[in-house]
Tab-separated table of C-alpha atoms and ligand atoms in Angstrom:
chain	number	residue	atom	x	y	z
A	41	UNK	CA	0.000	0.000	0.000
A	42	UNK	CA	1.541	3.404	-0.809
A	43	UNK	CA	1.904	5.907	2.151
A	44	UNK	CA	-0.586	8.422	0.916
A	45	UNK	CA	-3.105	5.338	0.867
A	46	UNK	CA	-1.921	4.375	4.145
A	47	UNK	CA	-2.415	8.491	5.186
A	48	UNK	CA	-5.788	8.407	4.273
A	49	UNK	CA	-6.808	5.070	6.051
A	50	UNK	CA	-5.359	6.074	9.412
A	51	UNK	CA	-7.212	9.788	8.684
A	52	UNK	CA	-10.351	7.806	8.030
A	53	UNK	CA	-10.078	5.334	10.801
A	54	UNK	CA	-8.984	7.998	13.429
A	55	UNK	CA	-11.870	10.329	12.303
A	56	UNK	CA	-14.419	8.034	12.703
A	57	UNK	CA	-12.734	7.046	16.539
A	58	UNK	CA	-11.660	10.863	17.233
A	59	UNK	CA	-14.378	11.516	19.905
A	60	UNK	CA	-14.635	7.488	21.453
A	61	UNK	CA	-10.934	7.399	21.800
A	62	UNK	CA	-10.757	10.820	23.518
A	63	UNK	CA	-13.599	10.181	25.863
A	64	UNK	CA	-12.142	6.317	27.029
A	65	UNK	CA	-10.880	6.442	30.593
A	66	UNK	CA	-8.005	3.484	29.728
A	67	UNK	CA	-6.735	6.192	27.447
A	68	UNK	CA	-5.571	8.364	30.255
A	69	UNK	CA	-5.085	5.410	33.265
A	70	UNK	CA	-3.180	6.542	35.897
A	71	UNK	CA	-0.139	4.005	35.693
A	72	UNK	CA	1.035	3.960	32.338
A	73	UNK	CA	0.441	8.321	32.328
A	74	UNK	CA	2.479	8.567	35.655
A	75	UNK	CA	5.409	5.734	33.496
A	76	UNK	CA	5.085	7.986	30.651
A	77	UNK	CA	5.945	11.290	32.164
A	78	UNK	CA	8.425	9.785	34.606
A	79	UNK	CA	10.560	8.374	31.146
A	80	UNK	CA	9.754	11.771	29.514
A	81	UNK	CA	11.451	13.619	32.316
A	82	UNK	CA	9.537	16.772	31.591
A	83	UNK	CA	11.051	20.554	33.704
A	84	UNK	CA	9.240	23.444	34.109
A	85	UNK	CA	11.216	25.008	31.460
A	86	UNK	CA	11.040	22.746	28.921
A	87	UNK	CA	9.636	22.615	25.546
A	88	UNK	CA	7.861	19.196	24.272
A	89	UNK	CA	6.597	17.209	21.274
A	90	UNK	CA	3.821	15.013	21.298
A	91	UNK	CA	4.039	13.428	17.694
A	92	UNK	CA	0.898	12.009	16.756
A	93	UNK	CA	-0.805	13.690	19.770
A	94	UNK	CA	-4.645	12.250	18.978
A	95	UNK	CA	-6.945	13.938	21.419
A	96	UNK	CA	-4.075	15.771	23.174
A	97	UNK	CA	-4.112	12.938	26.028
A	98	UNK	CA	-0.738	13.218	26.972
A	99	UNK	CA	0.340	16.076	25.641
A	100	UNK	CA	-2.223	18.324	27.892
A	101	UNK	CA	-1.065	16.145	30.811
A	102	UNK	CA	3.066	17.073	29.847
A	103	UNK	CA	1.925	20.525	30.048
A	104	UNK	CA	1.144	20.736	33.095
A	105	UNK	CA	5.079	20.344	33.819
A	106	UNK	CA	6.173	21.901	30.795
A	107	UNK	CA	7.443	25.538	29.762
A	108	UNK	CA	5.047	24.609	26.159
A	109	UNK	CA	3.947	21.723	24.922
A	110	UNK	CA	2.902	21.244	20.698
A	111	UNK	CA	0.818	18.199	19.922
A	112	UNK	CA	0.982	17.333	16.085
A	113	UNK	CA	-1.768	14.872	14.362
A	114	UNK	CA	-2.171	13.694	11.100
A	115	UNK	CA	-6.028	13.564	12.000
A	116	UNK	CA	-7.274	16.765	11.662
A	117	UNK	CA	-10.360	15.534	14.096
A	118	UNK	CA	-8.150	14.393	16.581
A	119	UNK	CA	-6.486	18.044	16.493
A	120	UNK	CA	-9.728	19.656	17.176
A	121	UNK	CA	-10.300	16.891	20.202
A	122	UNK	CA	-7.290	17.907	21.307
A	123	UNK	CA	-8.019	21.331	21.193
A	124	UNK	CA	-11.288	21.085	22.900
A	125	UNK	CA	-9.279	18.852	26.049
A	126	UNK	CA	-6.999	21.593	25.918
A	127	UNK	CA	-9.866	24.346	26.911
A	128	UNK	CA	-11.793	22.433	28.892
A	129	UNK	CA	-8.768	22.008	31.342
A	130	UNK	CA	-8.164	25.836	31.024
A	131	UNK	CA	-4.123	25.278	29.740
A	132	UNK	CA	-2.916	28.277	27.860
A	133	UNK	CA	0.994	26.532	26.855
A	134	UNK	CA	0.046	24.591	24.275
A	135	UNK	CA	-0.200	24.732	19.954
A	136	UNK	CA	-1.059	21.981	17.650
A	137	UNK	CA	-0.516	21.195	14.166
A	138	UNK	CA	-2.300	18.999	11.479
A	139	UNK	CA	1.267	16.995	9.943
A	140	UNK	CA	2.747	14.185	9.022
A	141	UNK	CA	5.397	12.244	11.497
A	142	UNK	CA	7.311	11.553	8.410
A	143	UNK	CA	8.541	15.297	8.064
A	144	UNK	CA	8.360	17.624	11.146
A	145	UNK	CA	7.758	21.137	10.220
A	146	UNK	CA	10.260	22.283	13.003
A	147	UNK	CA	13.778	23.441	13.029
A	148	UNK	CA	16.277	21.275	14.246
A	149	UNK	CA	16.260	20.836	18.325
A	150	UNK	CA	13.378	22.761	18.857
A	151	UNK	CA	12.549	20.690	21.649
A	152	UNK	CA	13.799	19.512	25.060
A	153	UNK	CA	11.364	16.248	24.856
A	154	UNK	CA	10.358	14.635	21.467
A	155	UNK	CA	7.804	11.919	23.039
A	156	UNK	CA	5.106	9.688	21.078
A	157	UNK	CA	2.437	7.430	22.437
A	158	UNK	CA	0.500	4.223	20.907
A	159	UNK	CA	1.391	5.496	16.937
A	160	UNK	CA	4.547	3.289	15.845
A	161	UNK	CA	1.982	0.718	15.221
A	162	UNK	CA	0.347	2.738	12.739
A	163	UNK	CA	3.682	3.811	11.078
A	164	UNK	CA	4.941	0.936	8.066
A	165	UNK	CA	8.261	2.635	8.471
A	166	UNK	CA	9.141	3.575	11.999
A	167	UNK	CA	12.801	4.389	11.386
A	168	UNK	CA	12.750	7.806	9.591
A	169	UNK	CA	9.768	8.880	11.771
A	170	UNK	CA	12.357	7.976	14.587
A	171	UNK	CA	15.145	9.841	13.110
A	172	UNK	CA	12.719	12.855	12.608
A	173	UNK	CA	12.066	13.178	16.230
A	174	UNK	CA	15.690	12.445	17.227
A	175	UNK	CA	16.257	15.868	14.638
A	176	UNK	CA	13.759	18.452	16.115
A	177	UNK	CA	15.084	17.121	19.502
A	178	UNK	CA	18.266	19.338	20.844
A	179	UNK	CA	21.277	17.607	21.539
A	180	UNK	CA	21.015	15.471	25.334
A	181	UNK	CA	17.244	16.040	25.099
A	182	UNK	CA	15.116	13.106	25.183
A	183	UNK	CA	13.444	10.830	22.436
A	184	UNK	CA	10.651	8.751	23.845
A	185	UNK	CA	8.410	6.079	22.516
A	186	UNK	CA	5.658	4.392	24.146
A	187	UNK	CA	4.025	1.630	22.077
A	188	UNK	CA	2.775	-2.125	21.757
A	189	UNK	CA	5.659	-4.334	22.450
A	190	UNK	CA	4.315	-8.409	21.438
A	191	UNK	CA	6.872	-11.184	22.573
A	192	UNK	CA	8.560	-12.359	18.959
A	193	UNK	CA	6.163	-15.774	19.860
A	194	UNK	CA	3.210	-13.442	19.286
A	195	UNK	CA	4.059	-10.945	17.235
A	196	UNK	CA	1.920	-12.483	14.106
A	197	UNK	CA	-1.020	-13.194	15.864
A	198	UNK	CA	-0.775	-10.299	17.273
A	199	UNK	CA	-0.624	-8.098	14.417
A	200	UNK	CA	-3.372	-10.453	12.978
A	201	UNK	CA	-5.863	-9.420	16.455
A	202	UNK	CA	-5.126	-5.835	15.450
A	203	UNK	CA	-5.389	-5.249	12.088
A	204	UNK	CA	-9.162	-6.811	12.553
A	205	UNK	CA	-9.640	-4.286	15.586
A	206	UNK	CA	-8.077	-1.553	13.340
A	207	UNK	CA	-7.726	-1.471	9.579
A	208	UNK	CA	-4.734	1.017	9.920
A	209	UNK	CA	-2.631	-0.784	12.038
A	210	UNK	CA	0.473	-1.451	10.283
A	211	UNK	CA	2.818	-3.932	12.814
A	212	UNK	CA	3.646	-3.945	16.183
A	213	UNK	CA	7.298	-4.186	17.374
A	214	UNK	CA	8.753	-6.314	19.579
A	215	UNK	CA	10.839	-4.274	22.415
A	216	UNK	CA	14.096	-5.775	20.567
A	217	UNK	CA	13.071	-4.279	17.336
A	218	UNK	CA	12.246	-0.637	19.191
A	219	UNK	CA	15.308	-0.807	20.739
A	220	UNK	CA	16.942	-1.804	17.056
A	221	UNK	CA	15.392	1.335	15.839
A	222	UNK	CA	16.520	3.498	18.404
A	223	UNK	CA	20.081	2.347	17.830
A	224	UNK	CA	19.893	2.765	14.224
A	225	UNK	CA	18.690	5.944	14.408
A	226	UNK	CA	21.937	6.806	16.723
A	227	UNK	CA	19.635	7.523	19.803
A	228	UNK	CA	21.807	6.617	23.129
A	229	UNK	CA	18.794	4.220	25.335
A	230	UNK	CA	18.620	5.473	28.463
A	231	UNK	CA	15.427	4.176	30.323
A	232	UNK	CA	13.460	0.557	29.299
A	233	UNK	CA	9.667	0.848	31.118
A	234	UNK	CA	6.288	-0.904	30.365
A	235	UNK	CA	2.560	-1.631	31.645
A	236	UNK	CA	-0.008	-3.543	30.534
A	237	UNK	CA	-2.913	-1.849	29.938
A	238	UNK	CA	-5.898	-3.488	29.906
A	239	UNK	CA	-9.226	-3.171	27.858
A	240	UNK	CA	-12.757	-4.342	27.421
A	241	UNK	CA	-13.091	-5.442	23.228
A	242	UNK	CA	-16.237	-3.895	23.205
A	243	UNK	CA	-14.722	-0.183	23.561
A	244	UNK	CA	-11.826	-0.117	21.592
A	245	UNK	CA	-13.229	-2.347	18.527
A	246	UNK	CA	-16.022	-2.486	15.411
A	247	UNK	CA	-16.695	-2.707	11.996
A	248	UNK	CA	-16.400	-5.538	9.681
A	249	UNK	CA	-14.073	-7.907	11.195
A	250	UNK	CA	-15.927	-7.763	14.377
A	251	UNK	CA	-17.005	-11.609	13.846
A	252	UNK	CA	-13.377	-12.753	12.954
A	253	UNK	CA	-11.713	-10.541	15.911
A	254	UNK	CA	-14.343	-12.660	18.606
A	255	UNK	CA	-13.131	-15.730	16.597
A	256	UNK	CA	-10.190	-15.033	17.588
A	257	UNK	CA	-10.194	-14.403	20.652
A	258	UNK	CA	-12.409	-17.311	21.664
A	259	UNK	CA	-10.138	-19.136	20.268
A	260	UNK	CA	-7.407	-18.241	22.972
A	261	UNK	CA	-9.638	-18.287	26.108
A	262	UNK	CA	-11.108	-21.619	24.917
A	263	UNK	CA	-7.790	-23.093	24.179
A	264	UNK	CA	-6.079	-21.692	27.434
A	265	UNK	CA	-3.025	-20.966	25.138
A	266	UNK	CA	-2.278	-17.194	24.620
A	267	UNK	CA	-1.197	-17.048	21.342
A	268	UNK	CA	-1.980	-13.138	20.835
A	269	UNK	CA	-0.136	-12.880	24.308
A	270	UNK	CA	-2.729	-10.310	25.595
A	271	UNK	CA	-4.127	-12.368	28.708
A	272	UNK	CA	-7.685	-12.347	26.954
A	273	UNK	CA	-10.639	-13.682	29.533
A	274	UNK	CA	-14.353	-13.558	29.209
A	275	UNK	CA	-15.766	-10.638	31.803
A	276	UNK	CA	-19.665	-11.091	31.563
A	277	UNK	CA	-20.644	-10.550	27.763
A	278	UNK	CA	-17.362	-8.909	26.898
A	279	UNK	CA	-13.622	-9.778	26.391
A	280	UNK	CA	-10.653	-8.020	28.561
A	281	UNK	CA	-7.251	-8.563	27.734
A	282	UNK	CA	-4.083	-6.177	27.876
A	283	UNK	CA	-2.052	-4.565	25.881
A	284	UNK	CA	1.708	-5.326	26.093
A	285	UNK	CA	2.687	-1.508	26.353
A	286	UNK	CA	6.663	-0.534	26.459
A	287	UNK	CA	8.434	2.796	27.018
A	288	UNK	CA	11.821	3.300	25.398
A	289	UNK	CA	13.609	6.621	26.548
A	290	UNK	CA	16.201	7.655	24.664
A	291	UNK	CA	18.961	10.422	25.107
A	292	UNK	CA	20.173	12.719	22.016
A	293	UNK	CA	24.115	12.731	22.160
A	294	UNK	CA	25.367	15.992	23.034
A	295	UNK	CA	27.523	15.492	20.037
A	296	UNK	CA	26.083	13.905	16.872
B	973	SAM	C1	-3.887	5.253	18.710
B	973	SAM	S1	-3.869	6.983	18.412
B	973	SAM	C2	-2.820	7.567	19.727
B	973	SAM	C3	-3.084	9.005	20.067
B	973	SAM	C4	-2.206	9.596	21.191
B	973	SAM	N1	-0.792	9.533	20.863
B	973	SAM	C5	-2.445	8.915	22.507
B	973	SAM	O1	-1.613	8.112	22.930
B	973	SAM	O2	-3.497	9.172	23.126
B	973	SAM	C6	-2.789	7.060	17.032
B	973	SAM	C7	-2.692	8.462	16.432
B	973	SAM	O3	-1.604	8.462	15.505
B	973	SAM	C8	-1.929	9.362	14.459
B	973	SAM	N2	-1.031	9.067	13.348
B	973	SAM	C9	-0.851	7.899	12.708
B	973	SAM	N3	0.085	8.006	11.757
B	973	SAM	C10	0.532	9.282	11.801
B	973	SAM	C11	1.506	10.015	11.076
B	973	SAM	N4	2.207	9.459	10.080
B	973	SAM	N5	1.723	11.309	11.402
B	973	SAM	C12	1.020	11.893	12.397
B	973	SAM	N6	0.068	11.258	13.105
B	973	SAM	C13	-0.178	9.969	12.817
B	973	SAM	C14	-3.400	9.093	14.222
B	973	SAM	O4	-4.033	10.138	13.510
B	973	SAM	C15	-3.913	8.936	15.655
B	973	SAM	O5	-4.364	10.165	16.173
């Protein structure tokens, strides 16, 4: 699939979940925000990125530490969530942008903290999106990524559970391949973190593959093997599992 194609699936899918995914408590649960901002390191004079910022989630949270915070979305509905989170908890140190991860329209390190949450899933090329924060980062700032981490024994079925949940997905890493990025981007790893997050299916899936995506599951709790490696369990008429989430911090060298 070509990358505009792939632009304007994730647009599409993230319109459509724009409001849902902004209004979902597990978005914003306590443990993996307090993880986040502890790896992101965040001062009162600092200056952040949130690349791929969605409803503004984390960034709003960052600036409440932060000197200014920018939150950047391809989704130009998750932008105006964003905006509206940004109001409603009266924060005046914060812009956002409607771009593309692929090219940052910022000079190089512009920012004390280049961060990203949940979106290297959604990127078929993780590397220069990588090497794009590491550049709008100044030098011994921090680079962080917080994603999706499947073992390598699940990483298939894995991608298979998600692409049915979300059309855009593109493929999960395993924490060895983040950490592979990182180093061949030239990032220096300085903090490894994770949670598991976990989820009802109901609220964070529909569509078309609805039927296959219970299949599958089912398939796990009925077997008691858990080849998706989320944990999945039947809770009433619904599914929980978790989400295998990681945090990779990384330091920019203070000379490149
Ligand atoms: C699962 S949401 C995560 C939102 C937010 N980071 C959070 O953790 O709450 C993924 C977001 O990535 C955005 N996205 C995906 N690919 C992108 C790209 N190439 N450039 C910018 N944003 C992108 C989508 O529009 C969507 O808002």
């Amino acid at each position: 699939m070509s990358r505009t194609a792939h632009n304007d699936r994730i647009v599409e899918q993230f319109t459509r979940w724009a409001r849902p995914f902004s209004e979902l408590p597990v978005h914003a649960e306590a443990e993996g925000m307090a993880r986040t901002l502890a790896a992101a390191g965040i001062g009162p004079d600092m200056k952040v990125l949130d690349v791929a910022c969605g409803p503004g989630i984390v960034a709003c949270a960052a600036a409440q530490r932060a000197a200014h915070v920018t939150g950047i979305d391809l989704t130009p509905a998750m932008i105006a969530q964003a905006r509206e989170r940004q109001e409603s908890l009266r924060l005046s140190n914060l812009d956002w942008r409607v771009s593309d991860a692929m090219k940052l329209p910022f000079a190089e390190g512009a920012f004390d903290v280049v961060l990203t949450r949940y979106s290297f899933h959604h990127m078929p090329d993780p590397l220069p999106v990588l090497r794009e924060m590491k550049r709008v980062c100044r030098r011994g700032g921090r680079v962080v990524v917080i994603d999706a981490t499947p073992t390598p024994e699940t990483q298939a079925a894995y991608d298979r559970m998600e692409t049915l949940r979300d059309p855009s997905h593109a493929s999960a890493l395993t924490l060895d391949q983040l950490r592979a990025v990182g180093r061949e981007a030239g990032l220096k790893e300085g903090l490894v973190d994770g949670y598991r997050l976990t989820a009802q299916l109901s609220t964070v899936a529909d569509g078309k593959d609805m039927q296959a995506l219970l299949q599958m599951f089912e398939a796990d709790i009925d077997s008691g093997e858990d080849r998706i490696g989320v944990g999945a369990c039947r809770d009433g008429y619904d599914i929980r599992f978790c989400f295998p989430i990681s945090i990779v911090a990384w330091s920019v060298a203070d000379v490149i």
